[in-house]
């Protein structure tokens, strides 16, 4: 089990699907989750990849998540759809809603998709990338679990509350960012704890409310928003968008709901999609996207810059050639889930 | 001219209107701009108040702005409106578009208003406050002028690119934030230059591309985004939303357009409005807003916190009692515009 193991993307997907099926997920959910995990491995976002399998399995075992709930799509308004995920995981709901949302954006100019009661431990970039690949501009927002103190405060209240944005590009995959409104991902703190490293200043405060660079203190205390009061405002906005706006929970409520402590937050996600061709006089998508490219060129003309998602797309090309490397620790995890590879 | 001078809000508005009319603005624009300036004075946002009068006047004198263009409202799609401001200033376009946008949000669930070709030197909070006061959740985004380097870069490219957000509250004015995606407002650097003070770390780089705390170097170099790469992503997003998405200019193009160097950027603004009652199953606005209040209480339960816009609303109450204090420097500015008070 110490040799490096390399899998193809098809093997990764097949493996994920087998594990999920073995542990009680129905075919539709297992397939959708496996596709998301595989996309994460493909882009070398390993912390959202196979590494997450135990989270999915634990949430199902605890009774907190459903492995076979069929997401129900409702029509709320001409520009608003809703999917009740009925405690299923988000990926199937997202697949079910994508085409309907895209169609509404095209007919209305802008449309919203509210996803309720979804267990969500995945990234947000897949959904905005999917919409932007259809030529739409997209946002996604979700909240939970309460790990982050509001600016000036000392106690966890906000989730790490990511916001993702996607913009279509004419000759390649879209420009996408997906960023937490906390100064760091929680996983980055956990990794530093594991590796015996300290944290940069500004990431966290300890249980005593004082700034700390000790990962253990940070995990027992509170993470901080990125960028001070401005990041805190964004975290607050995301709480409202993914919660009360769409009739779903706030991060602190999702935390209270997670009785099993699986860390699998169940709650809301808001997705917005806009059609550039419907939002400008004379709507000329090709000209509008070419205009965006002029900005991207100006950015890249400056040494030291890069575009959001560049690293993921570079990884994607690399993985297609070289496959996915499965680390020994992950092999042990997979073995514990009944998958000896 | 050294005695403190106190004006009522009506006097402020009347004075602003007289100055604007005297310098060539038509009645409709003078009235709308005066209402915006007065709202800024009322909330003690003095840098967006009467202090700005010379900017409006200079932009008109340079021929870059129009003082009497009637904003034209177009229907782009069921969920999308557009206003061509035809080089007029934004406040009149905003007043003309507000009700139509609110009606679309109510009927469609979500709606967008694209404002094109507007001169805009005002804040964004008035428009999101107006929409949120109607029970809607609102965003506003605008860009220009190129003062901010992208993360990793050293040359100005992005505007200070503010984003505003408003959330209705049942028993008082809405929760609103309006924040630049730069680490500081440009005005804060100018004020420190005037007062002979240095800048905090992280605000700017000099023309040599190195970090600086010297306001003069900062103004000749580039401002920095707030919160590093994440703030830079937000600035980039706002460039796209207020520019190519709605068929308008990028910040660097607005800068090139500002030949007269008035600093009055002419370009686009995107406003989104969402109706909470249409975005949730069973739509119960009162319950949704009460839910938001539970979050606000949890924030304020922590010592050291406050809600965005709290300081503005406190100032609003104070000004209603005490009037607006006109500083000697401002009296001189007003005198130079023909208003001896």
XYZ file of C-alpha atoms in Angstrom:
682
model
C 0.000 0.000 0.000
C 2.992 2.336 -0.117
C 3.516 2.250 -3.891
C 2.156 5.280 -5.665
C -1.153 4.364 -7.214
C -2.375 6.150 -10.330
C -5.985 5.947 -11.466
C -7.676 7.212 -14.589
C -10.632 9.566 -14.169
C -12.984 6.759 -15.176
C -11.475 4.571 -12.486
C -11.897 7.347 -9.919
C -15.525 7.748 -10.845
C -16.205 4.025 -10.818
C -14.539 3.642 -7.459
C -16.461 6.530 -5.894
C -19.713 5.179 -7.229
C -19.021 1.685 -5.870
C -18.194 3.024 -2.412
C -21.310 5.172 -2.300
C -23.556 2.354 -3.536
C -22.022 -0.072 -1.036
C -22.808 2.321 1.809
C -26.421 2.871 0.908
C -26.638 5.617 -1.737
C -29.120 5.062 -4.543
C -27.917 4.995 -8.133
C -28.841 8.584 -9.012
C -27.156 10.155 -5.981
C -24.116 7.889 -6.174
C -23.655 8.833 -9.820
C -24.012 12.576 -9.235
C -21.742 12.648 -6.184
C -19.169 10.504 -7.984
C -19.128 12.938 -10.902
C -18.492 15.844 -8.509
C -15.732 14.014 -6.653
C -14.134 13.071 -9.955
C -14.240 16.659 -11.198
C -12.481 17.708 -7.998
C -9.768 15.033 -8.417
C -9.397 15.994 -12.073
C -8.705 19.622 -11.054
C -6.460 18.536 -8.162
C -8.846 19.900 -5.547
C -8.105 16.784 -3.530
C -9.794 18.036 -0.354
C -13.081 18.034 -2.308
C -12.329 14.706 -3.955
C -12.257 11.074 -2.799
C -11.009 12.320 0.560
C -14.620 13.407 1.196
C -16.152 9.955 0.759
C -16.235 9.264 4.509
C -18.182 12.512 5.070
C -20.887 11.425 2.649
C -21.058 7.967 4.184
C -21.137 9.291 7.760
C -23.935 11.752 7.002
C -26.009 8.940 5.541
C -25.292 6.576 8.434
C -26.258 9.242 10.978
C -29.664 9.535 9.333
C -28.988 13.215 8.649
C -28.777 12.818 4.887
C -30.810 10.831 2.411
C -29.214 8.611 -0.211
C -32.222 8.290 -2.441
C -34.410 11.408 -2.103
C -35.519 12.572 -5.520
C -35.042 16.366 -5.746
C -38.312 18.140 -6.508
C -38.246 21.157 -8.831
C -40.854 23.894 -8.191
C -41.697 26.993 -10.091
C -41.758 29.988 -7.718
C -41.995 32.830 -10.243
C -41.115 33.424 -13.899
C -37.521 34.155 -12.842
C -37.292 31.877 -9.828
C -37.056 28.108 -9.424
C -36.694 26.076 -6.301
C -35.429 22.597 -5.684
C -36.248 20.802 -2.495
C -33.362 18.375 -2.109
C -35.219 16.617 0.722
C -32.015 15.990 2.681
C -30.237 14.512 -0.310
C -26.783 15.773 -1.220
C -26.490 18.789 -3.469
C -24.928 17.283 -6.638
C -28.085 15.538 -7.866
C -30.215 18.619 -7.154
C -27.715 20.728 -9.084
C -27.787 18.396 -12.072
C -31.585 18.375 -12.020
C -31.810 22.163 -11.849
C -29.086 23.289 -14.224
C -30.915 23.078 -17.502
C -34.128 24.618 -16.163
C -32.209 27.518 -14.634
C -30.281 28.111 -17.850
C -33.530 28.169 -19.821
C -35.047 30.704 -17.429
C -31.985 32.941 -17.603
C -32.237 32.899 -21.382
C -35.941 33.711 -21.426
C -36.038 36.169 -18.502
C -32.578 37.737 -18.728
C -31.834 36.759 -15.131
C -33.089 33.889 -13.003
C -32.585 32.441 -9.540
C -32.475 28.864 -8.330
C -33.052 28.317 -4.630
C -31.915 24.926 -3.378
C -33.332 23.936 -0.012
C -32.617 21.163 2.446
C -29.495 19.986 0.679
C -26.514 18.396 2.344
C -23.542 20.097 0.810
C -19.882 19.365 1.391
C -18.762 20.079 -2.153
C -17.254 23.114 -3.832
C -19.396 25.685 -5.658
C -17.288 26.020 -8.780
C -18.850 23.032 -10.588
C -22.273 24.672 -10.768
C -21.050 28.087 -11.881
C -18.674 26.465 -14.377
C -21.549 24.422 -15.798
C -23.726 27.521 -16.240
C -20.899 29.652 -17.614
C -20.081 26.856 -20.070
C -23.582 27.452 -21.413
C -22.708 31.101 -22.049
C -24.253 32.477 -18.845
C -22.825 34.597 -16.060
C -23.429 32.835 -12.761
C -23.198 33.294 -9.008
C -23.518 30.680 -6.267
C -23.722 31.285 -2.523
C -23.969 28.893 0.387
C -23.441 29.086 4.130
C -22.606 26.816 7.126
C -21.222 25.598 9.490
C -20.638 28.317 12.154
C -16.852 28.602 12.342
C -16.257 32.307 11.675
C -16.604 35.271 14.042
C -18.174 38.489 12.729
C -15.766 41.436 12.483
C -15.122 42.795 15.968
C -16.569 39.694 17.633
C -14.925 36.591 19.049
C -17.425 33.747 18.762
C -18.172 31.563 15.721
C -21.385 32.602 13.996
C -20.945 32.705 10.215
C -20.052 29.731 8.088
C -16.989 29.849 5.901
C -19.638 30.983 3.409
C -18.247 30.595 -0.069
C -19.302 32.656 -3.048
C -18.578 31.530 -6.590
C -18.722 33.484 -9.826
C -18.430 32.310 -13.413
C -17.921 34.223 -16.655
C -17.957 32.514 -20.083
C -14.891 32.653 -22.301
C -15.045 32.190 -26.059
C -12.082 29.845 -26.482
C -11.890 27.685 -23.426
C -13.367 26.939 -20.053
C -14.949 29.860 -18.183
C -13.309 32.201 -15.727
C -14.445 30.970 -12.325
C -13.688 31.801 -8.744
C -15.002 30.057 -5.655
C -13.827 31.655 -2.473
C -14.660 31.332 1.187
C -15.455 34.538 3.022
C -13.182 33.323 5.818
C -9.484 34.195 5.707
C -8.697 30.520 5.127
C -10.461 27.263 4.465
C -10.995 25.233 7.624
C -9.114 22.383 5.980
C -5.997 24.546 5.696
C -6.010 24.940 9.479
C -6.546 21.210 9.974
C -3.651 20.414 7.655
C -1.351 22.757 9.594
C -2.424 21.077 12.828
C -1.575 17.684 11.341
C 1.787 18.935 10.087
C 2.730 20.742 13.302
C 2.819 24.154 11.631
C 1.596 27.544 12.837
C -0.968 29.731 11.121
C -0.397 33.094 9.451
C -1.602 36.108 11.443
C -5.189 37.099 10.788
C -6.672 33.656 10.263
C -8.141 32.961 13.671
C -8.722 33.764 17.303
C -8.550 31.353 20.208
C -11.348 30.466 22.669
C -10.115 33.410 24.781
C -10.956 35.799 21.939
C -7.301 36.720 21.334
C -5.533 36.353 17.970
C -3.755 33.027 17.646
C -1.382 31.274 15.262
C -1.890 27.897 16.969
C -4.103 25.656 14.801
C -5.505 23.845 17.829
C -6.541 27.090 19.492
C -7.961 28.288 16.189
C -10.152 25.217 15.753
C -11.418 25.581 19.334
C -11.921 29.328 18.878
C -13.106 31.046 15.723
C -11.875 31.648 12.208
C -11.788 35.239 10.962
C -13.346 36.716 7.820
C -10.955 37.626 4.999
C -10.236 41.327 4.611
C -11.628 42.469 7.970
C -14.980 44.259 8.082
C -15.498 44.028 4.316
C -15.117 40.249 4.268
C -17.397 40.083 7.292
C -20.059 42.029 5.364
C -19.776 39.515 2.551
C -20.119 36.610 4.972
C -23.204 38.293 6.451
C -24.687 38.830 2.977
C -24.184 35.148 2.137
C -25.904 34.103 5.385
C -28.948 36.085 4.284
C -28.909 34.929 0.643
C -28.532 31.216 1.348
C -30.798 31.330 4.394
C -33.712 33.716 5.076
C -33.992 34.900 1.439
C -34.786 31.382 0.264
C -36.483 30.114 3.413
C -33.561 28.088 4.636
C -31.307 27.977 7.688
C -28.551 30.250 8.952
C -25.139 28.740 9.649
C -25.687 28.603 13.389
C -28.948 26.770 12.810
C -27.273 24.313 10.411
C -24.704 23.742 13.145
C -27.447 22.965 15.661
C -29.065 20.607 13.140
C -25.830 18.666 12.648
C -26.448 16.696 15.822
C -24.323 13.824 14.639
C -21.409 16.226 14.217
C -20.704 14.908 10.744
C -19.742 18.396 9.615
C -22.091 17.896 6.685
C -24.149 21.072 6.657
C -27.732 20.770 5.526
C -29.260 23.966 4.262
C -29.661 26.318 1.359
C -27.807 27.418 -1.716
C -28.719 30.296 -4.006
C -27.656 30.272 -7.642
C -28.163 33.206 -10.006
C -27.733 33.055 -13.766
C -27.730 35.966 -16.212
C -27.703 35.953 -19.975
C -25.326 38.651 -21.278
C -27.218 38.796 -24.567
C -30.381 39.803 -22.656
C -28.725 42.352 -20.384
C -27.285 44.726 -22.951
C -28.793 46.888 -25.666
C -28.546 45.012 -28.936
C -27.321 41.929 -27.029
C -24.219 40.643 -28.808
C -22.778 37.879 -26.679
C -19.683 37.384 -28.838
C -18.776 41.082 -28.627
C -19.454 41.153 -24.884
C -17.261 38.137 -24.228
C -14.521 39.546 -26.473
C -14.723 42.664 -24.316
C -14.127 40.573 -21.209
C -11.076 39.060 -22.903
C -9.596 42.558 -23.265
C -9.682 42.898 -19.500
C -8.135 39.466 -18.975
C -5.304 40.345 -21.357
C -4.637 43.576 -19.455
C -4.412 41.608 -16.231
C -2.077 38.970 -17.658
C 0.088 41.671 -19.260
C 1.203 42.490 -15.726
C 3.942 40.216 -14.367
C 2.937 38.276 -11.287
C -0.779 38.077 -12.021
C -2.983 35.181 -12.954
C -6.666 34.644 -13.539
C -8.870 32.853 -11.034
C -9.233 29.129 -11.936
C -5.986 29.064 -13.966
C -4.416 26.602 -11.590
C -7.415 24.296 -11.697
C -7.423 24.253 -15.481
C -3.703 23.572 -15.619
C -4.264 20.666 -13.246
C -7.081 19.437 -15.450
C -4.763 19.182 -18.440
C -2.097 17.477 -16.343
C -4.542 14.944 -14.921
C -5.826 14.037 -18.379
C -2.250 13.054 -19.302
C -1.009 11.646 -16.034
C -4.039 10.380 -14.154
C -4.886 10.883 -10.494
C -2.321 9.971 -7.878
C -3.876 8.265 -4.861
C -1.828 8.985 -1.735
C -1.224 6.192 0.804
C -3.418 7.879 3.434
C -6.281 8.020 0.962
C -5.773 4.340 0.096
C -6.218 3.526 3.764
C -9.383 5.610 3.877
C -10.724 3.805 0.851
C -9.822 0.440 2.373
C -11.781 1.363 5.492
C -14.761 1.926 3.208
C -14.330 -1.563 1.734
C -12.369 -0.566 -1.348
C -8.993 -2.365 -1.355
C -6.959 -0.950 -4.217
C -16.354 82.794 7.104
C -14.765 81.094 10.123
C -17.903 80.815 12.264
C -19.439 77.371 12.247
C -22.375 77.387 9.908
C -25.268 75.008 10.439
C -27.836 74.321 7.727
C -31.044 72.337 7.807
C -31.425 69.510 5.303
C -33.885 71.611 3.308
C -31.328 74.392 3.159
C -28.654 71.954 1.996
C -30.894 70.683 -0.747
C -31.936 74.147 -1.857
C -28.333 75.325 -1.915
C -27.161 72.321 -3.949
C -29.979 72.790 -6.408
C -29.195 76.508 -6.844
C -25.508 75.809 -7.494
C -26.280 73.105 -10.028
C -28.876 75.213 -11.826
C -26.534 78.203 -11.873
C -23.861 76.093 -13.541
C -26.048 74.703 -16.267
C -27.919 71.671 -14.923
C -31.551 71.329 -15.941
C -34.242 71.180 -13.278
C -34.676 67.398 -13.245
C -30.961 66.617 -12.913
C -30.332 69.415 -10.419
C -33.159 68.111 -8.262
C -32.041 64.473 -8.371
C -28.372 65.276 -7.706
C -29.327 67.644 -4.889
C -31.400 64.916 -3.237
C -28.410 62.531 -3.384
C -25.992 65.115 -2.000
C -28.437 65.941 0.772
C -28.850 62.270 1.685
C -25.062 62.025 1.946
C -24.861 65.124 4.206
C -27.745 63.785 6.285
C -25.812 60.552 6.901
C -22.539 62.441 7.470
C -20.935 60.952 4.352
C -19.475 64.393 3.703
C -17.131 63.224 0.942
C -20.221 62.290 -1.085
C -22.044 65.481 -0.097
C -21.737 69.164 -1.029
C -17.979 68.640 -1.272
C -18.713 66.925 -4.604
C -20.431 69.906 -6.204
C -17.287 71.041 -8.045
C -16.948 67.564 -9.621
C -20.450 67.769 -11.050
C -19.862 71.267 -12.332
C -16.456 70.445 -13.843
C -17.787 67.378 -15.659
C -20.528 69.484 -17.201
C -18.148 72.311 -18.166
C -15.767 69.847 -19.819
C -18.594 68.644 -22.046
C -18.147 65.148 -20.694
C -21.476 65.098 -18.864
C -24.922 66.289 -19.814
C -27.040 68.448 -17.506
C -30.337 67.835 -19.205
C -30.319 64.427 -20.922
C -33.563 62.621 -20.206
C -32.785 59.008 -19.199
C -34.447 56.499 -21.531
C -35.863 53.294 -20.043
C -35.828 50.192 -22.288
C -37.233 46.770 -21.793
C -34.564 44.157 -22.514
C -36.312 41.028 -21.258
C -39.057 40.153 -18.763
C -36.481 40.330 -15.959
C -34.180 42.980 -17.398
C -34.490 46.719 -17.845
C -31.971 49.159 -19.188
C -31.615 52.881 -18.776
C -29.487 54.857 -21.160
C -28.449 57.861 -19.088
C -27.075 59.538 -22.221
C -24.127 61.070 -20.334
C -26.340 62.480 -17.625
C -25.445 61.849 -13.993
C -26.691 58.691 -12.347
C -29.153 60.056 -9.729
C -31.910 60.948 -12.198
C -31.545 57.617 -14.012
C -31.772 55.843 -10.669
C -34.934 57.703 -9.692
C -36.471 56.954 -13.078
C -35.633 53.252 -12.873
C -36.378 52.416 -9.256
C -40.094 51.813 -9.441
C -39.947 49.836 -12.683
C -37.189 47.614 -11.287
C -39.116 47.026 -8.077
C -42.203 46.050 -10.068
C -40.199 43.574 -12.151
C -38.616 42.023 -9.072
C -42.082 41.527 -7.604
C -43.518 39.978 -10.763
C -40.461 37.950 -11.870
C -38.882 37.088 -8.507
C -35.597 38.660 -9.574
C -34.817 41.465 -11.998
C -31.829 43.412 -13.273
C -31.442 47.062 -14.175
C -28.514 47.957 -16.421
C -27.628 51.644 -16.403
C -25.442 52.735 -19.308
C -23.540 55.899 -20.105
C -24.036 57.452 -16.706
C -21.641 59.818 -15.020
C -21.405 58.567 -11.486
C -19.509 60.104 -8.589
C -22.027 59.170 -5.924
C -22.269 56.330 -3.439
C -24.259 53.162 -4.189
C -26.071 52.879 -0.894
C -28.939 55.232 -1.845
C -30.192 52.905 -4.582
C -29.974 49.707 -2.564
C -31.512 51.449 0.434
C -34.403 52.655 -1.741
C -35.061 49.140 -3.064
C -34.660 47.478 0.320
C -37.064 50.045 1.796
C -39.597 48.568 -0.628
C -39.058 45.130 0.888
C -36.583 43.890 -1.746
C -33.094 42.490 -1.439
C -30.790 44.492 -3.692
C -27.273 44.566 -5.098
C -25.515 47.399 -6.947
C -22.152 47.243 -8.719
C -20.174 49.891 -10.541
C -16.595 50.297 -11.726
C -14.063 53.055 -12.604
C -11.654 54.827 -12.587
C -8.470 52.656 -12.923
C -6.673 53.159 -9.612
C -6.263 49.591 -8.336
C -3.703 46.945 -9.327
C -4.870 43.346 -9.722
C -3.469 40.941 -7.099
C 0.152 40.187 -7.923
C 0.392 43.117 -10.348
C 1.705 46.642 -9.908
C -0.183 48.856 -12.362
C -3.633 50.440 -11.938
C -6.295 48.552 -13.869
C -9.428 48.056 -11.765
C -11.546 50.859 -10.407
C -12.169 51.097 -6.703
C -15.246 49.128 -7.805
C -17.832 49.347 -5.066
C -20.493 46.768 -4.398
C -23.554 47.546 -2.318
C -26.082 45.199 -0.749
C -29.368 45.929 0.974
C -31.632 43.767 3.121
C -35.023 44.985 4.396
C -35.687 45.198 8.114
C -39.163 45.141 9.585
C -38.790 47.970 12.106
C -36.456 50.499 10.635
C -34.224 51.346 7.745
C -32.642 48.431 5.861
C -29.319 46.808 6.522
C -27.026 48.193 3.830
C -23.364 47.989 3.016
C -21.541 49.810 0.234
C -17.903 48.916 0.071
C -15.067 49.525 -2.349
C -13.121 46.489 -3.472
C -9.952 48.497 -2.868
C -8.311 48.380 0.568
C -9.257 52.037 1.069
C -11.243 54.757 -0.614
C -9.089 57.012 -2.776
C -10.333 59.946 -0.719
C -8.825 58.454 2.433
C -5.409 58.552 0.781
C -5.951 62.129 -0.398
C -6.954 63.194 3.100
C -3.805 61.625 4.563
C -1.728 63.456 1.956
C -3.381 66.729 2.933
C -2.826 66.056 6.628
C 0.792 64.878 6.240
C 0.033 61.384 7.525
C 1.292 57.998 6.341
C -0.876 55.129 5.114
C -1.421 51.789 6.804
C 0.442 48.859 5.228
C -1.434 47.081 2.479
C -3.218 50.048 0.966
C -0.964 50.872 -1.963
C 2.184 50.430 -3.992
C 4.339 53.172 -5.464
C 5.164 53.764 -9.138
C 8.154 51.426 -8.619
C 5.760 48.580 -7.797
C 6.934 48.355 -4.176
C 4.631 48.643 -1.149
C 4.418 52.200 0.155
C 2.949 54.085 3.093
C 3.565 57.474 1.447
C 0.263 58.926 0.176
C 1.980 60.780 -2.661
C 3.680 57.609 -3.895
C 0.406 55.751 -3.520
C -1.524 58.225 -5.663
C 1.179 58.073 -8.341
C 1.329 54.273 -8.111
C -1.615 51.975 -7.520
C -4.084 51.180 -4.771
C -4.432 47.566 -3.678
C -7.561 45.424 -3.470
C -8.858 44.648 0.026
C -8.147 41.167 1.313
C -5.525 40.211 -1.284
C -6.456 37.810 -4.076
C -10.055 37.439 -2.882
C -10.713 41.174 -3.006
C -9.029 41.258 -6.396
C -11.444 38.578 -7.638
C -14.340 40.706 -6.443
C -12.928 43.775 -8.209
C -12.570 41.693 -11.384
C -16.144 40.436 -11.073
C -17.428 44.002 -10.720
C -15.481 45.087 -13.835
C -17.330 42.390 -15.768
C -20.774 43.062 -14.262
C -20.750 46.841 -14.719
C -18.964 46.643 -18.080
C -19.111 43.826 -20.661
C -22.189 42.158 -19.125
C -24.286 45.254 -19.749
C -22.461 46.521 -22.825
C -20.572 49.258 -21.048
C -16.951 50.209 -20.416
C -14.222 48.728 -18.257
C -12.488 50.993 -15.743
C -9.438 51.485 -17.924
C -11.693 52.518 -20.795
C -13.602 54.931 -18.544
C -10.237 56.377 -17.572
C -9.307 56.873 -21.217
C -12.693 58.489 -21.832
C -12.168 60.973 -19.004
C -10.026 63.181 -21.207
C -10.777 66.257 -19.160
C -9.446 64.445 -16.079
C -12.493 65.430 -14.073
C -12.367 62.113 -12.274
C -16.044 61.732 -13.084
C -16.278 58.243 -14.523
C -18.854 57.667 -17.218
C -19.950 54.083 -17.596
C -22.207 51.342 -16.356
C -23.942 50.265 -13.187
C -25.753 46.993 -12.604
C -28.530 46.771 -10.032
C -30.247 43.516 -9.057
C -33.418 43.265 -7.015
C -34.990 40.140 -5.552
C -38.297 39.664 -3.839
C -37.925 37.375 -0.804
C -41.592 36.427 -1.001
C -41.030 35.049 -4.518
C -37.793 33.212 -3.748
C -38.986 30.862 -1.036
C -41.557 28.117 -0.876
C -44.726 29.548 0.579
C -43.170 33.039 0.420
C -43.721 34.704 3.793
C -41.810 37.973 3.756
C -42.511 38.796 7.395
C -41.195 35.431 8.571
C -38.154 35.694 6.312
C -37.278 39.149 7.581
C -37.819 38.066 11.185
C -35.369 35.263 10.436
C -32.781 37.821 9.298
C -33.301 39.683 12.584
C -32.311 36.543 14.497
C -28.939 36.676 12.758
C -28.516 40.382 13.481
C -29.269 39.810 17.156
C -26.648 37.050 17.310
C -24.091 39.429 15.807
C -24.915 42.274 18.185
C -24.889 39.894 21.163
C -21.125 39.782 20.682
C -19.232 42.712 22.203
C -17.334 44.798 19.689
C -19.573 44.142 16.707
C -21.907 46.393 14.799
C -24.093 46.068 11.741
C -23.155 47.677 8.430
C -24.864 51.110 8.050
C -25.323 51.558 11.814
C -23.056 54.586 11.842
C -24.884 56.197 8.931
C -28.238 55.737 10.595
C -26.951 57.164 13.881
C -25.678 60.168 11.948
C -29.069 60.493 10.279
C -30.795 60.831 13.643
C -28.186 63.305 14.831
C -28.461 65.460 11.719
C -32.233 65.610 11.993
C -31.782 67.181 15.448
C -28.658 69.237 14.922
C -28.511 70.091 11.230
C -25.526 69.883 8.917
C -22.310 71.619 9.890
C -20.636 73.333 6.948
C -16.869 73.460 7.459
C -14.921 76.627 6.500
C -13.177 74.870 3.594
C -16.530 73.829 2.197
C -17.845 77.403 2.555
C -14.958 78.568 0.421
C -15.742 75.909 -2.183
C -19.355 77.009 -2.239
C -18.324 80.647 -2.544
C -16.188 79.737 -5.563
C -19.347 78.293 -7.092
C -21.169 81.582 -6.506
C -22.870 80.620 -3.262
C -21.846 83.062 -0.499
C -23.250 81.748 2.764
